[in-house]
Coordinates of C-alpha atoms in Angstrom, one line a residue:
M1 CA 40.4 69.8 -41.6
V2 CA 41.6 72.3 -39.0
A3 CA 42.5 70.2 -35.8
P4 CA 40.3 71.5 -32.3
G5 CA 42.4 73.8 -30.6
A6 CA 44.5 74.6 -33.8
M7 CA 45.9 77.9 -33.3
S8 CA 46.4 80.3 -36.3
I9 CA 49.0 83.3 -36.3
A10 CA 46.0 85.8 -35.8
D11 CA 44.9 83.4 -32.6
A12 CA 48.1 83.5 -30.9
L13 CA 48.4 87.6 -31.6
A14 CA 45.3 88.2 -29.9
C15 CA 46.6 86.6 -26.7
Q16 CA 48.1 89.9 -26.0
H17 CA 44.8 90.4 -23.5
Q18 CA 46.6 87.7 -21.5
L19 CA 49.3 90.3 -20.6
E20 CA 47.5 93.3 -19.9
S21 CA 48.0 93.0 -16.5
V22 CA 51.5 92.6 -16.4
S23 CA 53.1 94.6 -19.2
D24 CA 52.5 97.9 -20.8
T25 CA 53.6 96.5 -24.1
A26 CA 51.2 93.3 -24.5
G27 CA 51.1 93.6 -28.3
L28 CA 54.6 93.9 -28.7
D29 CA 55.5 90.8 -26.1
V30 CA 53.5 88.6 -28.0
S31 CA 54.9 89.9 -31.4
L32 CA 58.1 88.9 -30.0
L33 CA 57.6 85.6 -28.5
L34 CA 56.0 84.5 -31.8
C35 CA 58.6 85.6 -33.7
H36 CA 61.4 83.5 -31.9
V37 CA 58.8 80.5 -31.9
L38 CA 58.4 80.9 -36.0
D39 CA 62.1 82.4 -36.9
R40 CA 60.3 84.6 -38.7
P41 CA 60.1 88.6 -39.0
R42 CA 57.2 90.4 -37.3
S43 CA 56.3 91.5 -41.0
Y44 CA 55.5 88.0 -41.7
L45 CA 52.8 88.1 -38.9
Y46 CA 51.0 90.2 -40.5
T47 CA 51.2 89.2 -44.1
W48 CA 50.0 85.2 -43.3
P49 CA 48.1 85.7 -40.2
E50 CA 45.9 82.7 -41.2
R51 CA 49.0 80.4 -41.2
L52 CA 48.4 77.8 -38.4
L53 CA 51.6 76.7 -35.9
E54 CA 52.4 73.7 -36.3
P55 CA 51.7 71.5 -32.6
A56 CA 55.3 71.9 -31.3
Q57 CA 55.2 75.8 -32.1
Q58 CA 52.1 76.2 -30.3
A59 CA 52.9 74.4 -27.4
Q60 CA 56.4 76.4 -27.3
F61 CA 54.6 79.8 -27.6
C62 CA 52.0 78.6 -25.0
A63 CA 54.9 78.0 -22.8
L64 CA 56.9 81.3 -23.4
L65 CA 53.2 83.0 -23.2
Q66 CA 52.8 81.7 -19.8
R67 CA 56.1 82.5 -18.1
R68 CA 55.9 86.1 -19.8
R69 CA 52.4 86.3 -17.4
T70 CA 54.3 85.3 -14.1
G71 CA 56.2 88.5 -14.9
E72 CA 59.6 87.4 -16.5
P73 CA 60.8 89.8 -18.9
V74 CA 60.5 88.9 -22.5
A75 CA 64.7 89.6 -23.0
H76 CA 65.0 86.8 -20.3
I77 CA 62.7 84.3 -21.8
L78 CA 64.2 85.0 -25.7
G79 CA 67.6 85.2 -23.9
Y80 CA 68.8 88.3 -25.9
R81 CA 67.6 91.9 -26.4
E82 CA 68.5 94.1 -29.3
F83 CA 70.2 97.7 -28.6
W84 CA 71.5 99.9 -31.4
S85 CA 70.6 97.5 -33.9
L86 CA 73.1 94.5 -32.3
P87 CA 71.7 91.8 -30.7
L88 CA 72.9 91.2 -27.1
R89 CA 72.7 88.3 -25.3
V90 CA 71.4 88.7 -21.7
N91 CA 71.0 87.0 -18.3
A92 CA 69.9 87.5 -14.9
H93 CA 73.6 88.9 -14.1
T94 CA 73.1 92.4 -15.9
L95 CA 70.6 94.6 -16.1
I96 CA 68.5 94.2 -19.5
P97 CA 69.4 97.3 -22.1
R98 CA 66.4 99.6 -22.4
P99 CA 65.7 101.9 -25.5
D100 CA 66.2 105.0 -23.5
T101 CA 69.7 104.3 -22.8
E102 CA 70.5 104.6 -27.0
C103 CA 70.0 108.1 -26.1
L104 CA 73.6 108.0 -24.6
V105 CA 74.8 106.4 -27.7
E106 CA 73.3 109.3 -29.8
L107 CA 74.7 112.1 -27.3
A108 CA 78.3 110.3 -27.3
L109 CA 78.4 110.5 -31.2
S110 CA 77.7 114.1 -31.1
L111 CA 80.4 114.6 -28.9
C112 CA 83.1 113.0 -30.8
Q113 CA 82.0 113.2 -34.1
N114 CA 85.2 115.2 -35.3
N115 CA 87.4 112.5 -33.5
E116 CA 88.6 110.0 -36.3
A117 CA 90.4 107.8 -33.5
G118 CA 90.1 108.1 -29.8
R119 CA 89.8 106.2 -26.7
L120 CA 86.8 104.9 -24.7
L121 CA 86.1 103.6 -21.5
D122 CA 82.3 102.2 -20.2
L123 CA 82.3 101.7 -16.5
G124 CA 79.9 99.6 -15.3
T125 CA 79.5 97.6 -18.9
G126 CA 76.6 95.0 -18.3
T127 CA 76.5 93.3 -21.0
G128 CA 78.9 95.3 -23.3
A129 CA 75.7 97.7 -24.9
L130 CA 77.4 101.2 -24.9
A131 CA 80.7 100.1 -25.3
L132 CA 79.6 97.8 -28.5
A133 CA 77.0 99.8 -29.9
L134 CA 79.8 103.0 -30.3
A135 CA 82.6 100.2 -31.2
S136 CA 80.4 99.5 -34.4
E137 CA 80.3 103.5 -35.1
W138 CA 84.1 104.1 -34.1
P139 CA 86.1 101.2 -36.0
R140 CA 89.0 102.9 -35.7
W141 CA 88.4 103.8 -31.6
Q142 CA 90.1 101.7 -29.0
C143 CA 87.0 100.7 -26.7
W144 CA 87.0 99.6 -22.9
A145 CA 84.1 97.9 -21.1
L146 CA 84.5 97.0 -17.2
D147 CA 82.2 95.9 -15.0
R148 CA 82.9 94.3 -11.1
S149 CA 80.9 91.6 -11.9
P150 CA 82.9 88.6 -13.2
E151 CA 79.6 87.1 -14.7
A152 CA 78.8 90.6 -16.4
A153 CA 82.1 90.9 -17.8
A154 CA 81.7 87.4 -19.1
L155 CA 78.6 88.2 -21.1
A156 CA 80.1 91.4 -22.2
E157 CA 83.0 89.2 -23.7
Q158 CA 80.3 86.9 -25.2
N159 CA 78.6 89.7 -26.8
R160 CA 81.8 91.3 -27.8
H161 CA 82.9 87.8 -29.7
A162 CA 79.8 87.5 -31.4
L163 CA 79.4 90.6 -32.9
G164 CA 83.4 90.3 -34.2
L165 CA 84.1 93.9 -32.8
D166 CA 87.8 93.0 -32.1
N167 CA 88.3 97.3 -30.7
V168 CA 86.7 96.5 -27.7
S169 CA 88.7 95.1 -24.5
V170 CA 86.7 93.8 -21.8
A171 CA 87.5 93.0 -17.9
V172 CA 87.0 93.1 -14.3
S173 CA 87.2 96.3 -12.5
D174 CA 85.4 97.8 -9.9
W175 CA 85.1 101.2 -11.2
F176 CA 88.4 102.3 -12.1
T177 CA 90.8 100.1 -10.0
A178 CA 92.6 98.4 -12.6
L179 CA 92.8 101.3 -14.9
D180 CA 96.2 103.2 -15.5
A181 CA 95.9 106.7 -15.6
S182 CA 98.6 107.3 -17.8
Q183 CA 96.5 106.4 -20.8
P184 CA 93.6 109.0 -20.4
F185 CA 90.3 108.5 -22.3
H186 CA 88.5 110.9 -24.6
L187 CA 85.2 109.5 -23.4
I188 CA 84.4 108.0 -20.3
I189 CA 80.5 106.6 -20.3
S190 CA 78.6 105.3 -17.9
N191 CA 74.9 103.8 -16.7
P192 CA 75.7 103.1 -13.2
P193 CA 73.4 101.9 -10.5
Y194 CA 70.9 105.1 -9.7
I195 CA 68.2 103.9 -7.8
D196 CA 67.2 104.2 -4.2
A197 CA 66.8 101.1 -2.3
Q198 CA 63.4 102.5 -1.2
D199 CA 62.3 102.8 -4.7
P200 CA 58.5 101.3 -5.2
H201 CA 59.7 100.7 -8.6
L202 CA 61.9 98.1 -7.7
D203 CA 58.9 95.9 -6.8
Q204 CA 57.2 96.4 -10.4
G205 CA 58.1 94.9 -13.5
D206 CA 61.0 93.6 -15.4
V207 CA 63.4 95.1 -12.6
R208 CA 62.1 92.5 -10.1
F209 CA 64.3 89.8 -12.3
E210 CA 67.6 92.2 -12.9
P211 CA 70.0 92.2 -9.9
A212 CA 69.7 94.7 -7.2
S213 CA 73.8 95.5 -7.3
A214 CA 73.0 97.0 -11.2
L215 CA 70.3 98.9 -9.9
V216 CA 70.5 100.1 -6.3
S217 CA 73.1 102.5 -4.9
P218 CA 73.1 104.2 -1.3
E219 CA 73.2 107.9 -0.5
S220 CA 69.6 108.4 -2.1
G221 CA 70.9 106.7 -5.3
L222 CA 73.9 109.2 -5.7
A223 CA 76.6 107.5 -4.2
D224 CA 78.3 105.4 -7.4
L225 CA 77.6 108.8 -9.8
R226 CA 79.2 110.6 -7.0
H227 CA 82.2 108.1 -7.1
I228 CA 82.4 108.0 -10.9
V229 CA 82.2 112.0 -11.3
G230 CA 84.8 112.5 -8.4
S231 CA 87.3 110.5 -9.6
S232 CA 87.1 110.4 -13.4
M233 CA 89.4 113.4 -14.1
P234 CA 92.6 111.9 -13.9
Y235 CA 91.7 109.3 -16.5
L236 CA 90.1 111.7 -19.1
A237 CA 92.5 113.6 -21.6
D238 CA 92.3 117.2 -22.0
N239 CA 88.9 118.6 -23.7
G240 CA 88.0 114.8 -23.1
Y241 CA 84.2 114.3 -21.6
L242 CA 82.4 112.5 -19.1
L243 CA 78.8 111.5 -19.8
V244 CA 76.5 109.6 -17.4
E245 CA 72.7 108.4 -17.0
H246 CA 70.7 109.2 -13.9
G247 CA 67.3 109.1 -12.3
Y248 CA 64.9 111.7 -14.1
Q249 CA 65.0 113.3 -10.2
Q250 CA 68.9 113.4 -10.1
A251 CA 69.7 115.9 -12.5
S252 CA 70.4 118.8 -10.4
A253 CA 72.1 116.6 -7.6
V254 CA 74.6 115.4 -10.4
R255 CA 75.1 118.7 -12.3
T256 CA 76.3 119.8 -9.0
L257 CA 78.7 116.8 -8.9
F258 CA 79.9 117.9 -12.0
V259 CA 80.8 121.4 -11.3
S260 CA 82.2 120.8 -8.1
A261 CA 84.3 118.1 -9.6
G262 CA 85.8 120.8 -12.0
F263 CA 84.1 120.1 -15.3
V264 CA 82.8 122.9 -17.8
S265 CA 80.2 122.9 -20.5
V266 CA 78.0 120.7 -18.0
E267 CA 74.7 119.9 -19.6
T268 CA 71.6 117.9 -19.0
H269 CA 69.9 115.9 -21.5
R270 CA 66.2 114.3 -21.8
D271 CA 65.7 111.1 -22.8
Y272 CA 63.1 109.9 -25.4
G273 CA 60.1 110.3 -22.9
G274 CA 61.2 114.2 -22.3
N275 CA 62.8 113.3 -18.7
E276 CA 66.4 114.3 -17.5
R277 CA 68.3 111.6 -17.9
M278 CA 71.7 112.4 -19.2
T279 CA 74.3 114.6 -18.0
V280 CA 77.9 115.8 -19.5
G281 CA 81.0 117.5 -19.0
Q282 CA 83.9 118.5 -20.2
K283 CA 87.6 118.4 -18.6
V284 CA 89.7 121.5 -19.8
V285 CA 93.1 122.3 -18.7
Q286 CA 93.6 126.3 -18.5
A287 CA 96.8 126.8 -19.9
K288 CA 99.6 128.3 -17.5
L289 CA 100.3 132.1 -17.8

């Protein structure tokens, strides 16, 4: 006999309607919470929909569901987010890695595909997502992951250690301040703060639970981008690249920053949603006559 109030996997999945007012991915959210409770992959949910949750599992699922109903991000509830197929720990001190930021990884790989070994710098690393993803693809590269927040740097180091990526070094640095320009990088990559403080999206969705210091930048969101682009040249090797993520409405302004700083082959690329989200430029030293 089924106990009164017993919940099957199918019943739990049907709870997605409770999240539709707070999430555009209600079905995915419920699946992830349920997989966490059951410690099973998503395929299991659809293979055994009639299976009943144990009382403790049901109680845990309902508690997690309630947290998500308040708007708390799934990544914070679970304590991790997958990025580039890497499980990354997350917390309230960093941004939650977004799927569209994987476009930066893809673009970086395409730019440096002929380099068997090189040096990578990830500025404002947060969870370490970009540096760790690229280090996993480039085992012969030496990668540096910097963040001005000691808490963020500590989290990136935890992720580095958990993934066993010994070709990554994590440090606290306010952008370039901890670096020596005598050892330049073949690629500098950054997903810096670029949101205007007046942007209404700051009061919506997951960003309400993320640190404003990792989201907001002065000068209509361009201050940190201006600093990074304007300061990168001494830290880049000849023919090296600077690659940044920015707001979809900032592409033209960011290209102007690149050109003004002396970069060539400046191009903006689109994210998975078709938005102009990434700009890249190359440092090319003119030969002396």
